[in-house]
PDB file of C-alpha atoms in Angstrom:
ATOM      1  CA  MET A   1      -1.059  20.969  -6.571  1.00  0.00           C
ATOM      2  CA  LYS A   2       2.185  22.258  -5.070  1.00  0.00           C
ATOM      3  CA  THR A   3       5.716  21.033  -5.620  1.00  0.00           C
ATOM      4  CA  VAL A   4       7.372  20.489  -2.233  1.00  0.00           C
ATOM      5  CA  SER A   5      10.671  19.252  -3.645  1.00  0.00           C
ATOM      6  CA  GLU A   6      12.234  17.658  -6.716  1.00  0.00           C
ATOM      7  CA  ASN A   7      15.621  15.942  -6.724  1.00  0.00           C
ATOM      8  CA  ALA A   8      17.633  14.187  -9.410  1.00  0.00           C
ATOM      9  CA  CYS A   9      17.622  10.477  -8.600  1.00  0.00           C
ATOM     10  CA  PHE A  10      19.133   7.608 -10.641  1.00  0.00           C
ATOM     11  CA  GLY A  11      18.755   9.602 -13.837  1.00  0.00           C
ATOM     12  CA  GLY A  12      15.137  10.460 -13.089  1.00  0.00           C
ATOM     13  CA  THR A  13      13.358  12.679 -10.573  1.00  0.00           C
ATOM     14  CA  GLN A  14      12.188  12.037  -7.029  1.00  0.00           C
ATOM     15  CA  GLY A  15       9.453  14.548  -6.315  1.00  0.00           C
ATOM     16  CA  VAL A  16       7.258  15.344  -3.336  1.00  0.00           C
ATOM     17  CA  TYR A  17       3.939  17.083  -3.961  1.00  0.00           C
ATOM     18  CA  SER A  18       0.985  18.318  -1.904  1.00  0.00           C
ATOM     19  CA  HIS A  19      -2.600  19.005  -2.873  1.00  0.00           C
ATOM     20  CA  ALA A  20      -6.023  19.692  -1.395  1.00  0.00           C
ATOM     21  CA  SER A  21      -7.778  16.334  -1.184  1.00  0.00           C
ATOM     22  CA  THR A  22     -11.515  16.197  -1.758  1.00  0.00           C
ATOM     23  CA  ALA A  23     -11.726  12.626  -0.488  1.00  0.00           C
ATOM     24  CA  CYS A  24      -9.877  13.255   2.792  1.00  0.00           C
ATOM     25  CA  ASN A  25     -11.033  16.850   3.228  1.00  0.00           C
ATOM     26  CA  CYS A  26      -7.509  18.069   4.004  1.00  0.00           C
ATOM     27  CA  ASP A  27      -4.145  18.654   2.377  1.00  0.00           C
ATOM     28  CA  MET A  28      -2.346  15.447   1.389  1.00  0.00           C
ATOM     29  CA  THR A  29       1.277  14.810   0.430  1.00  0.00           C
ATOM     30  CA  PHE A  30       2.742  12.093  -1.801  1.00  0.00           C
ATOM     31  CA  GLY A  31       6.080  11.125  -3.297  1.00  0.00           C
ATOM     32  CA  LEU A  32       6.552  10.261  -6.966  1.00  0.00           C
ATOM     33  CA  PHE A  33       9.650   8.870  -8.628  1.00  0.00           C
ATOM     34  CA  LEU A  34       9.799   9.232 -12.400  1.00  0.00           C
ATOM     35  CA  PRO A  35      12.493   7.267 -14.273  1.00  0.00           C
ATOM     36  CA  PRO A  36      14.471   8.824 -17.145  1.00  0.00           C
ATOM     37  CA  GLU A  37      12.052   7.305 -19.706  1.00  0.00           C
ATOM     38  CA  ALA A  38       9.256   9.551 -18.396  1.00  0.00           C
ATOM     39  CA  ALA A  39      10.842  12.434 -20.312  1.00  0.00           C
ATOM     40  CA  ASP A  40       9.772  10.699 -23.534  1.00  0.00           C
ATOM     41  CA  GLY A  41       6.247   9.641 -22.612  1.00  0.00           C
ATOM     42  CA  PRO A  42       4.041   7.731 -20.163  1.00  0.00           C
ATOM     43  CA  VAL A  43       5.658   4.991 -18.081  1.00  0.00           C
ATOM     44  CA  PRO A  44       4.208   2.105 -16.034  1.00  0.00           C
ATOM     45  CA  VAL A  45       3.681   2.760 -12.334  1.00  0.00           C
ATOM     46  CA  LEU A  46       4.172   0.773  -9.138  1.00  0.00           C
ATOM     47  CA  TRP A  47       2.237   1.940  -6.080  1.00  0.00           C
ATOM     48  CA  TYR A  48       3.889   1.493  -2.677  1.00  0.00           C
ATOM     49  CA  LEU A  49       1.608   1.671   0.376  1.00  0.00           C
ATOM     50  CA  SER A  50       3.374   2.174   3.696  1.00  0.00           C
ATOM     51  CA  GLY A  51       2.629   0.770   7.128  1.00  0.00           C
ATOM     52  CA  LEU A  52       1.632   1.990  10.576  1.00  0.00           C
ATOM     53  CA  THR A  53       3.208   5.249  11.802  1.00  0.00           C
ATOM     54  CA  CYS A  54       4.682   5.978   8.355  1.00  0.00           C
ATOM     55  CA  THR A  55       4.226   8.902   5.991  1.00  0.00           C
ATOM     56  CA  HIS A  56       4.995   9.171   2.276  1.00  0.00           C
ATOM     57  CA  GLU A  57       8.637   9.608   3.264  1.00  0.00           C
ATOM     58  CA  ASN A  58       9.553   6.296   4.923  1.00  0.00           C
ATOM     59  CA  ALA A  59       9.696   4.030   1.898  1.00  0.00           C
ATOM     60  CA  MET A  60      10.844   6.876  -0.309  1.00  0.00           C
ATOM     61  CA  THR A  61      14.024   7.241   1.738  1.00  0.00           C
ATOM     62  CA  LYS A  62      14.547   3.755   3.232  1.00  0.00           C
ATOM     63  CA  ALA A  63      13.379   1.107   0.760  1.00  0.00           C
ATOM     64  CA  GLY A  64      15.986   1.635  -1.956  1.00  0.00           C
ATOM     65  CA  ALA A  65      13.308   1.205  -4.589  1.00  0.00           C
ATOM     66  CA  GLN A  66      14.287   4.014  -6.954  1.00  0.00           C
ATOM     67  CA  ALA A  67      17.462   2.314  -8.197  1.00  0.00           C
ATOM     68  CA  TRP A  68      15.533  -0.783  -9.273  1.00  0.00           C
ATOM     69  CA  ALA A  69      12.616   1.228 -10.679  1.00  0.00           C
ATOM     70  CA  ALA A  70      15.042   3.260 -12.784  1.00  0.00           C
ATOM     71  CA  GLU A  71      16.623   0.054 -14.065  1.00  0.00           C
ATOM     72  CA  HIS A  72      13.221  -1.180 -15.263  1.00  0.00           C
ATOM     73  CA  GLY A  73      11.849   2.187 -16.426  1.00  0.00           C
ATOM     74  CA  ILE A  74       8.864   2.352 -14.081  1.00  0.00           C
ATOM     75  CA  ALA A  75       7.478   5.094 -11.844  1.00  0.00           C
ATOM     76  CA  LEU A  76       6.925   4.747  -8.082  1.00  0.00           C
ATOM     77  CA  VAL A  77       4.138   6.388  -6.102  1.00  0.00           C
ATOM     78  CA  PHE A  78       4.471   6.790  -2.334  1.00  0.00           C
ATOM     79  CA  PRO A  79       1.136   7.991  -0.853  1.00  0.00           C
ATOM     80  CA  ASP A  80       0.698   9.006   2.774  1.00  0.00           C
ATOM     81  CA  THR A  81      -0.916   6.558   5.209  1.00  0.00           C
ATOM     82  CA  SER A  82      -3.678   8.805   6.547  1.00  0.00           C
ATOM     83  CA  PRO A  83      -5.171  12.297   6.414  1.00  0.00           C
ATOM     84  CA  ARG A  84      -3.196  15.020   8.184  1.00  0.00           C
ATOM     85  CA  GLY A  85      -3.869  18.364   9.829  1.00  0.00           C
ATOM     86  CA  ASP A  86      -4.874  20.028  13.074  1.00  0.00           C
ATOM     87  CA  ASP A  87      -8.558  19.325  12.447  1.00  0.00           C
ATOM     88  CA  VAL A  88      -8.055  15.629  11.704  1.00  0.00           C
ATOM     89  CA  ALA A  89      -9.110  13.200  14.443  1.00  0.00           C
ATOM     90  CA  ASP A  90      -6.313  11.299  16.155  1.00  0.00           C
ATOM     91  CA  ASP A  91      -5.692   8.817  18.956  1.00  0.00           C
ATOM     92  CA  ASP A  92      -2.963   8.429  21.559  1.00  0.00           C
ATOM     93  CA  ALA A  93      -2.220   4.900  20.300  1.00  0.00           C
ATOM     94  CA  TYR A  94       0.166   4.488  17.379  1.00  0.00           C
ATOM     95  CA  ASP A  95      -2.134   2.033  15.599  1.00  0.00           C
ATOM     96  CA  LEU A  96      -5.226   4.242  15.266  1.00  0.00           C
ATOM     97  CA  GLY A  97      -5.676   7.693  13.800  1.00  0.00           C
ATOM     98  CA  LYS A  98      -2.929   9.619  12.029  1.00  0.00           C
ATOM     99  CA  GLY A  99      -0.457   7.265  10.388  1.00  0.00           C
ATOM    100  CA  ALA A 100      -2.945   4.411  10.700  1.00  0.00           C
ATOM    101  CA  GLY A 101      -5.651   4.957   8.096  1.00  0.00           C
ATOM    102  CA  PHE A 102      -5.773   1.230   7.184  1.00  0.00           C
ATOM    103  CA  TYR A 103      -6.832   2.153   3.629  1.00  0.00           C
ATOM    104  CA  VAL A 104     -10.558   2.112   4.393  1.00  0.00           C
ATOM    105  CA  ASN A 105     -13.386   4.619   4.097  1.00  0.00           C
ATOM    106  CA  ALA A 106     -14.380   5.308   7.706  1.00  0.00           C
ATOM    107  CA  THR A 107     -18.099   5.447   8.430  1.00  0.00           C
ATOM    108  CA  GLN A 108     -17.896   6.131  12.186  1.00  0.00           C
ATOM    109  CA  GLU A 109     -17.364   9.396  14.051  1.00  0.00           C
ATOM    110  CA  PRO A 110     -14.979  11.107  14.538  1.00  0.00           C
ATOM    111  CA  TRP A 111     -13.087   9.354  11.732  1.00  0.00           C
ATOM    112  CA  SER A 112     -15.564   9.648   8.868  1.00  0.00           C
ATOM    113  CA  ALA A 113     -14.930  13.365   8.305  1.00  0.00           C
ATOM    114  CA  HIS A 114     -11.419  12.748   6.949  1.00  0.00           C
ATOM    115  CA  TYR A 115     -10.461   9.072   6.918  1.00  0.00           C
ATOM    116  CA  GLN A 116     -11.492   8.158   3.363  1.00  0.00           C
ATOM    117  CA  MET A 117      -8.226   6.528   2.369  1.00  0.00           C
ATOM    118  CA  TRP A 118      -9.799   3.909   0.106  1.00  0.00           C
ATOM    119  CA  ASP A 119     -11.316   6.570  -2.140  1.00  0.00           C
ATOM    120  CA  TYR A 120      -8.113   8.576  -1.995  1.00  0.00           C
ATOM    121  CA  ILE A 121      -5.906   5.687  -3.155  1.00  0.00           C
ATOM    122  CA  ALA A 122      -8.403   4.053  -5.515  1.00  0.00           C
ATOM    123  CA  GLU A 123      -9.778   7.153  -7.226  1.00  0.00           C
ATOM    124  CA  GLU A 124      -8.535  10.627  -6.315  1.00  0.00           C
ATOM    125  CA  LEU A 125      -4.769  10.188  -6.391  1.00  0.00           C
ATOM    126  CA  PRO A 126      -4.737   8.056  -9.580  1.00  0.00           C
ATOM    127  CA  ASN A 127      -6.792  10.724 -11.335  1.00  0.00           C
ATOM    128  CA  LEU A 128      -4.441  13.450 -10.125  1.00  0.00           C
ATOM    129  CA  LEU A 129      -1.392  11.544 -11.339  1.00  0.00           C
ATOM    130  CA  ALA A 130      -2.948  10.910 -14.739  1.00  0.00           C
ATOM    131  CA  GLU A 131      -3.724  14.615 -15.110  1.00  0.00           C
ATOM    132  CA  HIS A 132      -0.309  15.995 -14.147  1.00  0.00           C
ATOM    133  CA  PHE A 133       2.340  13.324 -14.810  1.00  0.00           C
ATOM    134  CA  PRO A 134       3.382  10.936 -17.632  1.00  0.00           C
ATOM    135  CA  ILE A 135       1.817   7.839 -16.057  1.00  0.00           C
ATOM    136  CA  ASP A 136       0.476   4.938 -18.116  1.00  0.00           C
ATOM    137  CA  ALA A 137      -2.832   4.171 -16.405  1.00  0.00           C
ATOM    138  CA  GLU A 138      -3.113   0.875 -18.287  1.00  0.00           C
ATOM    139  CA  ARG A 139       0.077  -0.452 -16.699  1.00  0.00           C
ATOM    140  CA  GLN A 140      -0.231  -0.357 -12.920  1.00  0.00           C
ATOM    141  CA  ALA A 141       0.993  -2.639 -10.132  1.00  0.00           C
ATOM    142  CA  ILE A 142       0.825  -2.334  -6.352  1.00  0.00           C
ATOM    143  CA  THR A 143       2.837  -3.354  -3.304  1.00  0.00           C
ATOM    144  CA  GLY A 144       3.079  -2.385   0.350  1.00  0.00           C
ATOM    145  CA  HIS A 145       4.494  -3.148   3.780  1.00  0.00           C
ATOM    146  CA  SER A 146       2.544  -4.325   6.839  1.00  0.00           C
ATOM    147  CA  MET A 147      -0.626  -2.181   6.956  1.00  0.00           C
ATOM    148  CA  GLY A 148       0.305  -1.153   3.422  1.00  0.00           C
ATOM    149  CA  GLY A 149       0.579  -4.792   2.387  1.00  0.00           C
ATOM    150  CA  HIS A 150      -2.961  -5.228   3.675  1.00  0.00           C
ATOM    151  CA  GLY A 151      -4.009  -2.231   1.580  1.00  0.00           C
ATOM    152  CA  ALA A 152      -2.209  -3.452  -1.529  1.00  0.00           C
ATOM    153  CA  LEU A 153      -3.801  -6.903  -1.389  1.00  0.00           C
ATOM    154  CA  THR A 154      -7.323  -5.665  -0.661  1.00  0.00           C
ATOM    155  CA  LEU A 155      -7.224  -2.978  -3.344  1.00  0.00           C
ATOM    156  CA  ALA A 156      -5.830  -5.379  -5.934  1.00  0.00           C
ATOM    157  CA  MET A 157      -8.532  -7.969  -5.309  1.00  0.00           C
ATOM    158  CA  SER A 158     -11.338  -5.416  -5.095  1.00  0.00           C
ATOM    159  CA  LEU A 159     -10.465  -3.500  -8.272  1.00  0.00           C
ATOM    160  CA  PRO A 160     -10.303  -6.211 -10.952  1.00  0.00           C
ATOM    161  CA  GLY A 161      -8.349  -5.161 -14.008  1.00  0.00           C
ATOM    162  CA  ARG A 162      -6.673  -2.195 -12.295  1.00  0.00           C
ATOM    163  CA  PHE A 163      -3.376  -3.829 -11.301  1.00  0.00           C
ATOM    164  CA  ARG A 164      -1.363  -6.316 -13.341  1.00  0.00           C
ATOM    165  CA  SER A 165       0.435  -7.687 -10.269  1.00  0.00           C
ATOM    166  CA  VAL A 166       0.419  -7.344  -6.497  1.00  0.00           C
ATOM    167  CA  SER A 167       3.042  -8.001  -3.845  1.00  0.00           C
ATOM    168  CA  ALA A 168       3.453  -7.384  -0.142  1.00  0.00           C
ATOM    169  CA  PHE A 169       6.113  -7.242   2.533  1.00  0.00           C
ATOM    170  CA  ALA A 170       4.877  -8.737   5.828  1.00  0.00           C
ATOM    171  CA  PRO A 171       1.231  -7.827   5.189  1.00  0.00           C
ATOM    172  CA  ILE A 172      -1.490  -7.769   7.804  1.00  0.00           C
ATOM    173  CA  SER A 173      -3.147 -10.750   6.145  1.00  0.00           C
ATOM    174  CA  ASN A 174      -6.203 -11.467   8.279  1.00  0.00           C
ATOM    175  CA  PRO A 175      -7.186  -8.322  10.222  1.00  0.00           C
ATOM    176  CA  THR A 176     -10.615  -9.664  11.191  1.00  0.00           C
ATOM    177  CA  GLY A 177      -8.795 -12.406  13.117  1.00  0.00           C
ATOM    178  CA  SER A 178      -6.137 -10.221  14.754  1.00  0.00           C
ATOM    179  CA  ASP A 179      -5.780  -7.438  17.293  1.00  0.00           C
ATOM    180  CA  TRP A 180      -4.132  -5.545  14.406  1.00  0.00           C
ATOM    181  CA  GLY A 181      -7.407  -5.189  12.610  1.00  0.00           C
ATOM    182  CA  ARG A 182     -10.330  -5.824  14.906  1.00  0.00           C
ATOM    183  CA  LYS A 183      -9.558  -2.672  16.890  1.00  0.00           C
ATOM    184  CA  GLN A 184      -9.180  -0.466  13.813  1.00  0.00           C
ATOM    185  CA  LEU A 185     -12.033  -1.969  11.792  1.00  0.00           C
ATOM    186  CA  THR A 186     -14.367  -1.505  14.761  1.00  0.00           C
ATOM    187  CA  ALA A 187     -13.300   2.116  15.184  1.00  0.00           C
ATOM    188  CA  TYR A 188     -13.510   3.020  11.496  1.00  0.00           C
ATOM    189  CA  LEU A 189     -16.360   0.811  10.248  1.00  0.00           C
ATOM    190  CA  GLY A 190     -18.412  -0.008  13.348  1.00  0.00           C
ATOM    191  CA  GLU A 191     -19.406  -3.184  15.174  1.00  0.00           C
ATOM    192  CA  ASP A 192     -21.027  -4.938  12.188  1.00  0.00           C
ATOM    193  CA  GLU A 193     -18.344  -7.464  11.241  1.00  0.00           C
ATOM    194  CA  THR A 194     -19.979  -8.191   7.881  1.00  0.00           C
ATOM    195  CA  LYS A 195     -18.645  -4.805   6.749  1.00  0.00           C
ATOM    196  CA  TRP A 196     -15.082  -5.798   7.617  1.00  0.00           C
ATOM    197  CA  ALA A 197     -14.742  -8.626   5.096  1.00  0.00           C
ATOM    198  CA  ALA A 198     -14.046  -6.241   2.197  1.00  0.00           C
ATOM    199  CA  HIS A 199     -10.841  -5.244   3.994  1.00  0.00           C
ATOM    200  CA  ASP A 200      -9.464  -8.674   4.888  1.00  0.00           C
ATOM    201  CA  ALA A 201      -7.040 -10.147   2.335  1.00  0.00           C
ATOM    202  CA  SER A 202      -7.603 -13.735   3.451  1.00  0.00           C
ATOM    203  CA  LEU A 203     -11.382 -13.454   3.196  1.00  0.00           C
ATOM    204  CA  LEU A 204     -11.150 -11.628  -0.129  1.00  0.00           C
ATOM    205  CA  MET A 205      -8.834 -14.315  -1.460  1.00  0.00           C
ATOM    206  CA  ARG A 206     -11.402 -16.999  -0.716  1.00  0.00           C
ATOM    207  CA  ASP A 207     -14.181 -14.894  -2.254  1.00  0.00           C
ATOM    208  CA  LYS A 208     -12.519 -13.195  -5.234  1.00  0.00           C
ATOM    209  CA  GLY A 209      -8.846 -14.035  -5.691  1.00  0.00           C
ATOM    210  CA  PHE A 210      -6.653 -11.991  -8.022  1.00  0.00           C
ATOM    211  CA  ASP A 211      -6.350 -12.279 -11.789  1.00  0.00           C
ATOM    212  CA  GLY A 212      -2.571 -12.096 -11.890  1.00  0.00           C
ATOM    213  CA  PRO A 213       0.634 -12.987 -10.064  1.00  0.00           C
ATOM    214  CA  ILE A 214       1.131 -12.436  -6.326  1.00  0.00           C
ATOM    215  CA  LEU A 215       4.386 -12.287  -4.345  1.00  0.00           C
ATOM    216  CA  VAL A 216       4.480 -12.107  -0.536  1.00  0.00           C
ATOM    217  CA  ASP A 217       7.565 -12.053   1.704  1.00  0.00           C
ATOM    218  CA  THR A 218       7.484 -12.304   5.508  1.00  0.00           C
ATOM    219  CA  GLY A 219      10.415 -12.649   7.888  1.00  0.00           C
ATOM    220  CA  THR A 220      10.511 -15.688  10.157  1.00  0.00           C
ATOM    221  CA  THR A 221      11.637 -13.535  13.105  1.00  0.00           C
ATOM    222  CA  ASP A 222       9.129 -10.772  12.438  1.00  0.00           C
ATOM    223  CA  GLN A 223       8.190  -9.531  15.893  1.00  0.00           C
ATOM    224  CA  PHE A 224       4.576  -9.041  14.779  1.00  0.00           C
ATOM    225  CA  ILE A 225       4.083 -12.297  12.894  1.00  0.00           C
ATOM    226  CA  ASP A 226       1.273 -13.499  15.174  1.00  0.00           C
ATOM    227  CA  LEU A 227      -0.656 -10.321  14.335  1.00  0.00           C
ATOM    228  CA  LEU A 228       0.124 -10.567  10.609  1.00  0.00           C
ATOM    229  CA  ARG A 229      -1.262 -14.128  10.340  1.00  0.00           C
ATOM    230  CA  PRO A 230       0.508 -15.170   7.099  1.00  0.00           C
ATOM    231  CA  GLU A 231      -0.790 -18.707   7.587  1.00  0.00           C
ATOM    232  CA  ALA A 232      -4.377 -17.489   7.064  1.00  0.00           C
ATOM    233  CA  LEU A 233      -3.481 -15.986   3.693  1.00  0.00           C
ATOM    234  CA  ALA A 234      -1.520 -19.103   2.713  1.00  0.00           C
ATOM    235  CA  ALA A 235      -4.514 -21.312   3.491  1.00  0.00           C
ATOM    236  CA  ALA A 236      -6.848 -19.061   1.498  1.00  0.00           C
ATOM    237  CA  ILE A 237      -4.483 -19.058  -1.482  1.00  0.00           C
ATOM    238  CA  ALA A 238      -4.275 -22.851  -1.396  1.00  0.00           C
ATOM    239  CA  GLU A 239      -8.056 -23.139  -1.146  1.00  0.00           C
ATOM    240  CA  LYS A 240      -8.537 -20.732  -4.067  1.00  0.00           C
ATOM    241  CA  ARG A 241      -5.719 -22.371  -6.067  1.00  0.00           C
ATOM    242  CA  GLN A 242      -4.443 -18.867  -6.720  1.00  0.00           C
ATOM    243  CA  GLN A 243      -1.244 -18.168  -8.631  1.00  0.00           C
ATOM    244  CA  ALA A 244       1.083 -16.916  -5.883  1.00  0.00           C
ATOM    245  CA  THR A 245       4.568 -17.100  -4.418  1.00  0.00           C
ATOM    246  CA  LEU A 246       4.705 -16.949  -0.617  1.00  0.00           C
ATOM    247  CA  ARG A 247       8.155 -16.839   0.990  1.00  0.00           C
ATOM    248  CA  LEU A 248       9.198 -16.992   4.631  1.00  0.00           C
ATOM    249  CA  GLN A 249      12.607 -15.332   4.841  1.00  0.00           C
ATOM    250  CA  PRO A 250      14.807 -16.850   7.598  1.00  0.00           C
ATOM    251  CA  GLY A 251      16.087 -14.397  10.192  1.00  0.00           C
ATOM    252  CA  TYR A 252      14.357 -11.277   8.879  1.00  0.00           C
ATOM    253  CA  ASP A 253      12.176  -9.023  11.028  1.00  0.00           C
ATOM    254  CA  HIS A 254       9.564  -6.332  10.307  1.00  0.00           C
ATOM    255  CA  SER A 255      11.938  -3.440   9.639  1.00  0.00           C
ATOM    256  CA  TYR A 256      12.986  -1.595   6.499  1.00  0.00           C
ATOM    257  CA  PHE A 257      16.197  -3.621   6.577  1.00  0.00           C
ATOM    258  CA  PHE A 258      13.917  -6.513   5.594  1.00  0.00           C
ATOM    259  CA  VAL A 259      12.009  -4.478   3.005  1.00  0.00           C
ATOM    260  CA  SER A 260      15.130  -3.111   1.334  1.00  0.00           C
ATOM    261  CA  SER A 261      16.708  -6.590   1.237  1.00  0.00           C
ATOM    262  CA  PHE A 262      13.960  -7.899  -1.046  1.00  0.00           C
ATOM    263  CA  MET A 263      12.939  -4.734  -2.877  1.00  0.00           C
ATOM    264  CA  GLU A 264      14.946  -5.686  -5.967  1.00  0.00           C
ATOM    265  CA  ASP A 265      12.980  -8.948  -6.223  1.00  0.00           C
ATOM    266  CA  HIS A 266       9.645  -7.173  -5.896  1.00  0.00           C
ATOM    267  CA  VAL A 267      10.375  -4.431  -8.417  1.00  0.00           C
ATOM    268  CA  ALA A 268      11.615  -7.014 -10.940  1.00  0.00           C
ATOM    269  CA  PHE A 269       8.506  -9.130 -10.278  1.00  0.00           C
ATOM    270  CA  HIS A 270       6.254  -6.185 -11.069  1.00  0.00           C
ATOM    271  CA  ALA A 271       8.333  -5.027 -14.026  1.00  0.00           C
ATOM    272  CA  ALA A 272       7.846  -8.415 -15.671  1.00  0.00           C
ATOM    273  CA  ALA A 273       4.073  -7.978 -15.437  1.00  0.00           C
ATOM    274  CA  LEU A 274       4.049  -4.288 -16.345  1.00  0.00           C
ATOM    275  CA  TRP A 275       6.116  -4.720 -19.487  1.00  0.00           C
ATOM    276  CA  ALA A 276       4.495  -7.987 -20.612  1.00  0.00           C
TER     277      ALA A 276
END
């Protein structure tokens, strides 16, 4: 593992690190914020999964999360959204290929050689963090924006006991029922739609639910709201009688202005679960 940069940040350290990924078969980069308390021992951790076209850097620099994480004494992890490198398959469209890994393990060519983002987020990166940093693996929570909200919800429901809480900003809630999902799931996983259900938050909610609190915010003027399908997730939550808070925020869109406006709420929400 290589240290790309480390900067003092709200009394702690905002670092960027790279490493050779076995899962993705390429070099990967991630950001990690450690609060001041990390100097004395392991701290709880909140994972932040970013959306389409993003890297590890977008939320790290735009979300304003470090100030609130420092206040609550929790670490933040900012993984990348896809494998990277000259040998990694890509597409001319912004919503497939690099920057658009959708947090799945691709089974179809040419994507399967590198696009193993589920294994990277669920197994490889957590193990790396536990080995090199003062992270309390028993106290984890997860959030994300858009495609990352989709990833946060599907990982949380598919890995019972891993995360104490889950939240999302404008998540892609029902990708099997949307053009933001059917295209990518076909490309990465193939035509068999039965293999898509494990990566659809609304379907997973009906099947599994989540053993913990959920918070979801979506802007009422989000320009992609028809693709996000928050109503499908709301219906599944009601059907499952799942503990959850779903909020439609008047006037907010899909941007990081929206994310940063409600980041304090989300970090505090997770801190309550992490320190319980």
